[in-house]
Coordinates of C-alpha atoms in Angstrom, one line a residue:
M1 CA 9.5 -13.6 10.0
K2 CA 11.4 -10.3 10.1
N3 CA 9.7 -7.8 12.4
I4 CA 8.4 -10.3 15.0
I5 CA 9.0 -9.6 18.6
P6 CA 8.1 -11.6 21.7
L7 CA 4.6 -11.1 23.0
L8 CA 4.8 -9.4 26.4
T9 CA 1.2 -8.5 27.3
V10 CA -2.3 -8.9 26.0
A11 CA -2.4 -5.1 25.6
A12 CA 0.7 -5.2 23.4
A13 CA -1.0 -7.8 21.2
V14 CA -3.9 -5.6 20.2
S15 CA -2.5 -2.1 20.1
L16 CA 0.4 -0.3 18.5
S17 CA 1.2 3.3 19.6
A18 CA 1.7 5.8 16.8
C19 CA 5.4 6.3 16.2
Q20 CA 7.0 9.6 17.0
S21 CA 7.6 12.0 14.1
G22 CA 11.1 12.9 13.0
T23 CA 12.3 9.9 11.0
K24 CA 15.4 9.7 9.0
S25 CA 13.6 11.5 6.1
N26 CA 14.3 15.1 6.8
N27 CA 14.8 16.6 3.4
N28 CA 11.8 18.2 1.7
S29 CA 10.3 18.9 5.1
V30 CA 7.4 21.2 5.8
D31 CA 9.8 24.1 6.3
S32 CA 11.0 23.8 2.7
M33 CA 7.6 23.6 1.2
Q34 CA 5.6 26.6 0.0
T35 CA 2.9 27.5 2.5
T36 CA 0.7 29.7 0.3
Q37 CA -2.3 27.4 -0.1
D38 CA -5.6 27.8 -1.8
S39 CA -8.8 27.5 0.3
L40 CA -9.3 23.8 -0.5
S41 CA -10.1 21.7 2.6
I42 CA -10.4 18.0 3.0
E43 CA -14.0 18.4 4.5
G44 CA -15.1 20.5 1.5
K45 CA -13.4 18.1 -0.9
I46 CA -14.8 14.9 0.6
P47 CA -17.9 15.4 2.9
A48 CA -18.4 12.8 5.6
A49 CA -22.1 12.3 5.2
P50 CA -21.9 9.9 2.1
F51 CA -19.7 7.6 4.2
D52 CA -22.1 7.4 7.2
S53 CA -23.7 4.1 6.5
T54 CA -23.9 0.4 7.5
V55 CA -22.0 -2.4 5.7
D56 CA -22.4 -6.0 6.9
G57 CA -24.2 -4.7 10.0
K58 CA -21.3 -2.4 11.1
Q59 CA -21.1 1.3 11.0
T60 CA -18.9 3.0 8.4
K61 CA -17.6 6.5 8.8
L62 CA -15.1 9.0 7.3
Y63 CA -12.3 10.4 9.5
Y64 CA -10.1 13.4 8.8
L65 CA -6.4 13.6 9.7
K66 CA -4.8 17.0 10.1
S67 CA -1.5 18.3 11.4
K68 CA 0.5 21.5 11.3
G69 CA 1.8 20.4 7.9
N70 CA 0.3 21.1 4.5
V71 CA -1.1 17.6 3.8
Q72 CA -4.7 16.6 4.7
V73 CA -6.0 13.1 4.7
A74 CA -9.5 11.4 4.7
I75 CA -9.8 7.7 5.7
T76 CA -12.8 5.4 6.0
N77 CA -13.0 2.4 8.3
Y78 CA -14.4 0.4 5.4
G79 CA -11.2 -1.5 4.4
A80 CA -9.2 1.1 6.3
K81 CA -9.0 2.9 3.0
I82 CA -7.3 6.2 2.4
V83 CA -10.0 8.1 0.5
S84 CA -8.4 11.4 -0.2
L85 CA -4.9 12.9 0.3
L86 CA -4.4 16.6 -0.4
A87 CA -0.8 17.6 -1.1
P88 CA 0.5 21.0 -2.2
D89 CA 2.5 21.7 -5.4
K90 CA 5.6 24.0 -5.6
S91 CA 3.3 27.0 -5.5
G92 CA 1.3 25.8 -2.6
K93 CA -1.8 24.7 -4.6
L94 CA -3.5 21.6 -3.0
E95 CA -4.5 18.7 -5.2
D96 CA -6.0 15.3 -4.4
V97 CA -3.3 12.8 -5.4
E98 CA -5.1 9.6 -4.2
L99 CA -7.4 7.6 -6.4
G100 CA -10.8 6.7 -4.9
Y101 CA -14.5 7.5 -4.6
D102 CA -16.5 10.1 -2.7
N103 CA -19.1 7.8 -1.2
I104 CA -19.2 4.4 0.5
S105 CA -21.5 2.7 -2.0
R106 CA -19.0 3.1 -4.8
Y107 CA -16.3 1.4 -2.6
V108 CA -18.7 -1.5 -1.8
T109 CA -19.8 -2.1 -5.5
T110 CA -16.7 -1.2 -7.5
K111 CA -14.6 -3.7 -9.4
E112 CA -11.5 -1.7 -8.3
R113 CA -11.6 -3.0 -4.7
Y114 CA -8.1 -2.0 -3.6
Y115 CA -8.0 1.8 -3.9
G116 CA -6.3 3.1 -0.8
G117 CA -7.1 -0.1 1.2
I118 CA -5.2 -2.3 3.6
V119 CA -4.8 -5.7 2.0
G120 CA -4.4 -9.0 3.9
R121 CA -4.1 -11.4 5.4
Y122 CA -1.5 -11.9 2.7
G123 CA -0.8 -9.0 0.3
N124 CA 0.2 -10.0 -3.2
R125 CA 0.0 -13.5 -4.7
I126 CA 0.2 -17.0 -3.4
A127 CA 0.6 -19.7 -6.1
K128 CA -2.6 -21.7 -6.8
G129 CA -4.0 -20.6 -3.5
K130 CA -2.1 -23.3 -1.5
F131 CA 0.6 -23.4 1.0
K132 CA 1.9 -25.8 3.7
L133 CA 2.5 -24.8 7.3
D134 CA 3.7 -27.2 10.0
G135 CA 3.0 -30.1 7.7
K136 CA -0.6 -29.1 6.9
E137 CA -1.8 -27.9 3.6
Y138 CA -4.1 -24.9 3.5
T139 CA -6.4 -24.0 0.5
L140 CA -7.3 -20.4 -0.2
A141 CA -9.5 -18.7 -2.8
T142 CA -8.1 -18.4 -6.3
N143 CA -9.3 -14.9 -7.2
N144 CA -6.6 -13.9 -9.7
G145 CA -6.6 -16.6 -12.4
Q146 CA -5.3 -19.7 -10.8
N147 CA -3.7 -17.8 -7.9
H148 CA -4.7 -16.2 -4.6
L149 CA -4.4 -12.4 -4.5
H150 CA -4.5 -9.8 -1.6
G151 CA -6.2 -12.0 1.0
G152 CA -8.9 -13.6 -1.2
K153 CA -12.4 -12.9 -2.3
K154 CA -13.1 -10.8 0.8
G155 CA -9.8 -9.5 2.1
F156 CA -9.1 -6.8 4.8
N157 CA -9.9 -4.2 2.2
D158 CA -13.5 -5.3 2.1
V159 CA -14.3 -5.5 5.8
V160 CA -15.4 -2.8 8.3
W161 CA -12.7 -2.1 10.9
D162 CA -13.3 -0.8 14.4
A163 CA -11.9 2.8 14.5
E164 CA -11.0 5.3 17.1
Q165 CA -9.6 8.8 16.4
T166 CA -7.2 9.3 19.3
A167 CA -5.9 12.7 18.2
P168 CA -6.6 15.1 15.3
N169 CA -3.7 13.6 13.4
T170 CA -4.1 9.9 14.5
L171 CA -6.5 7.1 13.6
K172 CA -6.3 3.7 15.2
L173 CA -8.2 0.8 13.6
H174 CA -8.6 -2.8 14.7
Y175 CA -9.8 -6.0 13.0
L176 CA -10.1 -9.6 14.2
S177 CA -9.7 -12.0 11.3
K178 CA -11.2 -15.3 12.6
D179 CA -9.7 -18.7 12.3
G180 CA -10.5 -20.1 8.8
E181 CA -11.4 -16.8 7.3
E182 CA -10.6 -17.0 3.5
G183 CA -8.9 -20.3 4.4
Y184 CA -6.2 -18.9 6.7
P185 CA -5.4 -20.6 10.1
G186 CA -5.6 -18.8 13.4
N187 CA -7.5 -15.9 15.0
L188 CA -5.4 -12.9 13.8
A189 CA -5.8 -9.7 15.8
V190 CA -4.6 -6.7 13.8
T191 CA -4.1 -3.1 14.9
L192 CA -3.4 -0.4 12.4
T193 CA -2.4 3.2 13.2
Y194 CA -2.4 6.1 10.7
T195 CA -0.5 9.2 11.8
L196 CA -0.1 12.4 9.9
T197 CA 3.0 14.3 11.1
D198 CA 3.8 18.0 10.9
S199 CA 6.5 17.0 8.3
N200 CA 3.9 15.8 5.8
E201 CA 4.5 12.2 6.5
L202 CA 1.6 9.7 6.5
K203 CA 2.8 7.0 8.8
I204 CA 1.2 3.5 8.8
D205 CA 2.1 1.2 11.7
Y206 CA 0.9 -2.4 11.7
S207 CA 0.7 -4.9 14.6
A208 CA -0.7 -8.4 14.7
T209 CA -0.9 -11.5 16.9
T210 CA -2.3 -14.9 16.4
D211 CA -3.4 -17.9 18.5
K212 CA -2.3 -20.4 15.8
A213 CA 0.6 -20.5 13.4
T214 CA -0.3 -18.5 10.3
V215 CA 1.2 -16.4 7.5
V216 CA 0.9 -12.6 7.4
N217 CA 1.9 -9.9 4.9
L218 CA 0.1 -6.6 5.3
T219 CA 0.4 -3.6 3.1
N220 CA -1.4 -0.5 1.9
H221 CA -2.6 -0.4 -1.7
S222 CA -2.8 3.4 -2.4
F223 CA -3.0 4.4 -6.1
F224 CA -1.2 7.7 -6.5
N225 CA -0.9 10.3 -9.3
L226 CA 1.2 13.3 -8.1
A227 CA -0.3 15.5 -10.8
G228 CA -3.7 14.8 -9.2
A229 CA -6.0 11.8 -9.4
G230 CA -7.5 11.6 -12.8
N231 CA -5.2 14.2 -14.3
G232 CA -3.4 12.0 -16.9
T233 CA -0.5 9.7 -17.3
I234 CA 2.1 8.8 -14.6
N235 CA 4.6 7.8 -17.3
D236 CA 6.2 11.2 -17.0
H237 CA 6.8 10.8 -13.3
I238 CA 10.4 10.3 -12.4
M239 CA 11.1 7.4 -10.0
M240 CA 14.0 5.9 -8.0
I241 CA 13.7 2.5 -6.3
N242 CA 16.5 1.6 -3.9
A243 CA 16.9 -2.0 -5.2
D244 CA 19.6 -3.7 -7.1
K245 CA 17.5 -6.8 -7.6
F246 CA 13.9 -7.9 -8.2
T247 CA 11.9 -11.1 -8.0
P248 CA 11.1 -12.2 -11.6
V249 CA 7.7 -13.8 -12.3
D250 CA 6.2 -16.5 -14.6
S251 CA 3.4 -15.8 -17.0
T252 CA 0.8 -16.0 -14.2
L253 CA 2.8 -13.4 -12.2
I254 CA 4.0 -15.8 -9.6
T255 CA 7.6 -15.3 -8.4
T256 CA 10.1 -17.9 -9.7
G257 CA 12.0 -18.0 -6.4
K258 CA 15.1 -16.3 -8.0
L259 CA 16.5 -12.9 -7.4
E260 CA 17.7 -11.2 -10.5
A261 CA 19.8 -8.0 -11.0
V262 CA 18.0 -5.0 -12.5
K263 CA 21.2 -3.6 -14.0
G264 CA 21.1 -3.5 -17.8
T265 CA 17.3 -4.2 -17.9
P266 CA 14.2 -2.0 -18.1
M267 CA 13.6 -2.9 -14.4
D268 CA 16.4 -0.6 -13.3
F269 CA 15.3 2.4 -11.3
T270 CA 18.4 2.7 -9.1
T271 CA 18.9 6.1 -10.7
P272 CA 15.9 8.5 -11.2
T273 CA 14.2 7.5 -14.5
K274 CA 10.8 8.3 -16.1
I275 CA 8.4 5.5 -15.4
G276 CA 7.3 5.4 -19.1
E277 CA 10.8 5.5 -20.6
R278 CA 11.1 1.7 -21.0
V279 CA 7.7 0.4 -20.0
D280 CA 7.0 -0.9 -23.5
A281 CA 10.4 -2.4 -24.1
D282 CA 10.7 -5.9 -25.7
F283 CA 11.4 -7.5 -22.3
E284 CA 9.7 -10.7 -21.1
Q285 CA 9.0 -9.5 -17.6
L286 CA 7.2 -6.4 -18.8
K287 CA 5.1 -8.5 -21.2
F288 CA 4.0 -10.8 -18.4
G289 CA 2.8 -7.9 -16.3
K290 CA 1.6 -5.8 -19.2
G291 CA 4.1 -3.3 -17.8
Y292 CA 5.5 -2.9 -14.3
D293 CA 3.9 -5.2 -11.6
H294 CA 6.9 -6.5 -9.8
N295 CA 8.5 -6.9 -6.4
Y296 CA 11.8 -5.2 -5.8
V297 CA 14.4 -6.5 -3.3
L298 CA 15.3 -3.5 -1.2
N299 CA 19.0 -2.7 -0.5
K300 CA 19.1 -3.3 3.2
K301 CA 20.5 -5.7 5.7
G302 CA 17.8 -5.9 8.4
N303 CA 14.4 -4.5 9.4
E304 CA 15.6 -0.9 9.8
L305 CA 13.4 1.9 8.5
S306 CA 14.9 2.9 5.2
L307 CA 14.2 4.8 2.0
A308 CA 12.6 2.4 -0.5
A309 CA 11.5 4.7 -3.4
K310 CA 11.1 8.3 -4.4
V311 CA 8.8 9.7 -7.1
E312 CA 8.8 13.2 -8.6
E313 CA 6.1 14.8 -10.8
P314 CA 8.1 17.5 -12.8
K315 CA 5.3 20.0 -13.6
S316 CA 3.8 20.3 -10.1
G317 CA 7.1 19.6 -8.3
R318 CA 5.4 17.2 -5.9
T319 CA 7.5 14.4 -4.6
L320 CA 6.7 11.2 -2.7
E321 CA 9.2 9.2 -0.6
V322 CA 8.3 5.7 0.6
W323 CA 10.1 4.5 3.7
T324 CA 9.7 1.0 5.2
T325 CA 10.9 -1.7 7.6
E326 CA 9.9 -4.3 5.0
P327 CA 12.4 -6.2 2.7
G328 CA 10.5 -5.5 -0.5
I329 CA 8.3 -3.1 -2.4
Q330 CA 5.8 -3.9 -5.2
F331 CA 5.8 -1.3 -8.0
Y332 CA 2.6 -1.4 -10.0
G333 CA 2.2 1.0 -12.9
G334 CA -1.6 1.0 -13.4
N335 CA -1.5 -1.4 -16.3
F336 CA -5.0 -2.7 -15.8
L337 CA -6.8 0.7 -15.4
D338 CA -8.9 1.1 -18.5
G339 CA -10.7 4.5 -18.2
T340 CA -14.1 3.0 -17.6
D341 CA -14.0 3.7 -13.8
K342 CA -15.2 7.0 -12.6
G343 CA -13.8 8.3 -9.3
K344 CA -14.0 11.5 -7.3
D345 CA -15.1 14.7 -9.2
G346 CA -16.4 12.4 -12.0
K347 CA -12.9 11.9 -13.3
T348 CA -12.0 8.7 -15.0
Y349 CA -8.9 6.6 -14.2
G350 CA -7.2 5.5 -17.4
H351 CA -4.5 3.2 -18.4
R352 CA -1.2 3.9 -16.5
E353 CA -2.7 7.0 -14.8
A354 CA -1.7 5.8 -11.4
F355 CA 1.0 3.9 -9.6
A356 CA 1.2 1.9 -6.4
L357 CA 4.2 1.3 -4.2
E358 CA 3.3 -1.5 -1.7
T359 CA 5.8 -2.2 1.1
Q360 CA 5.8 -5.9 1.7
H361 CA 7.5 -9.3 2.1
Y362 CA 8.0 -11.0 -1.2
P363 CA 5.1 -12.6 -3.2
D364 CA 4.4 -16.3 -2.7
S365 CA 6.8 -16.5 0.3
P366 CA 4.9 -19.3 1.9
N367 CA 5.9 -21.5 -1.0
K368 CA 9.5 -20.1 -1.4
P369 CA 11.7 -21.4 1.5
G370 CA 14.5 -19.1 0.3
F371 CA 12.5 -15.9 0.8
P372 CA 12.3 -14.1 4.2
S373 CA 9.7 -15.9 6.3
V374 CA 6.1 -14.6 6.7
V375 CA 5.2 -17.1 9.4
L376 CA 3.7 -15.7 12.6
K377 CA 3.4 -18.0 15.7
P378 CA 1.5 -17.7 19.0
G379 CA 3.5 -15.6 21.5
E380 CA 5.0 -13.4 18.7
T381 CA 3.9 -10.0 17.4
Y382 CA 4.1 -9.0 13.8
T383 CA 5.1 -5.4 13.3
S384 CA 5.7 -3.3 10.2
E385 CA 6.0 0.4 9.4
C386 CA 5.5 2.4 6.2
I387 CA 5.8 6.1 5.6
Y388 CA 4.5 8.1 2.7
K389 CA 6.3 11.4 2.9
F390 CA 5.2 14.3 0.6
G391 CA 7.3 17.2 -0.4
V392 CA 8.1 19.5 -3.3
K393 CA 11.1 20.1 -5.5

């Protein structure tokens, strides 16, 4: 698996220090953003008390991340979910651009289980909930038609993580996924670190070790609307994805194993294009996903941190860059949101009113030998890094 390094110490197996700020992404920095903000604060927007509860016998809480930048973030240790993310527009006005809820009970009972959460042990789909590893077949839950999705019936987004706020801008979370949980082999120790930098970057660092060979593919499943959560369509957002190829799917949204060129198809976002410009085109892949719900093969040679995608909302001027060490990114256009779900401020989240950009290895990799490996073995450490960088234009 890409991003696996030798295991050196027990401490390295269960902790991952927050990375230093100052990545390659220096444009649209905090210095270039308007600093005249309104009085909106993350504590006033999302009070902590409704998250102070108990789920499955473990304490749930809400944590606030702040830095010298303009962005503010609230995260709960239930599912390691990003609850709220306040980002300024070109005039400095803050808006919550993250879909979610304002209390823990809604997260526990909702049908939209993935808002802002960490999904695993395997993000995305595994065909028919089965894979072989070292000659043994493993059977997982089939919770997405005939396939396995995002770790199963109770993935990492539905468990309470142990959390420690090590600095005002840093939250470290840990979860031990036991051998056999949701059908996966091995005791998997996962450490996750959220860091909010002064440059308006929300950095997510992942680390994991196992005592038995297993498969791992972790990602964050934030739903964004740069005009503000619940403030209408994302089809007018302008997006670039740094990928010349994608992994086509069959009618059940399982990858075929092929890599196909995006050029000349509605899948092409190599140049900035409105998300909705071709979403309803007469194209088989869009019909299968009811719009965009596809993995893109990023233009990169190794596991270097690189720009995967950039999104701009023209009216507010807000921009989002996604940087990753992963080989792929899943673009989902909110095709299955239906307007019946009420989120923060009582706003409803309608059809194609949010997008997700999930950094990842390719879907169904355990069953596709030609794809980059997702196998993690004892003595190795899985690592991955994702950055959501906010700016204005």
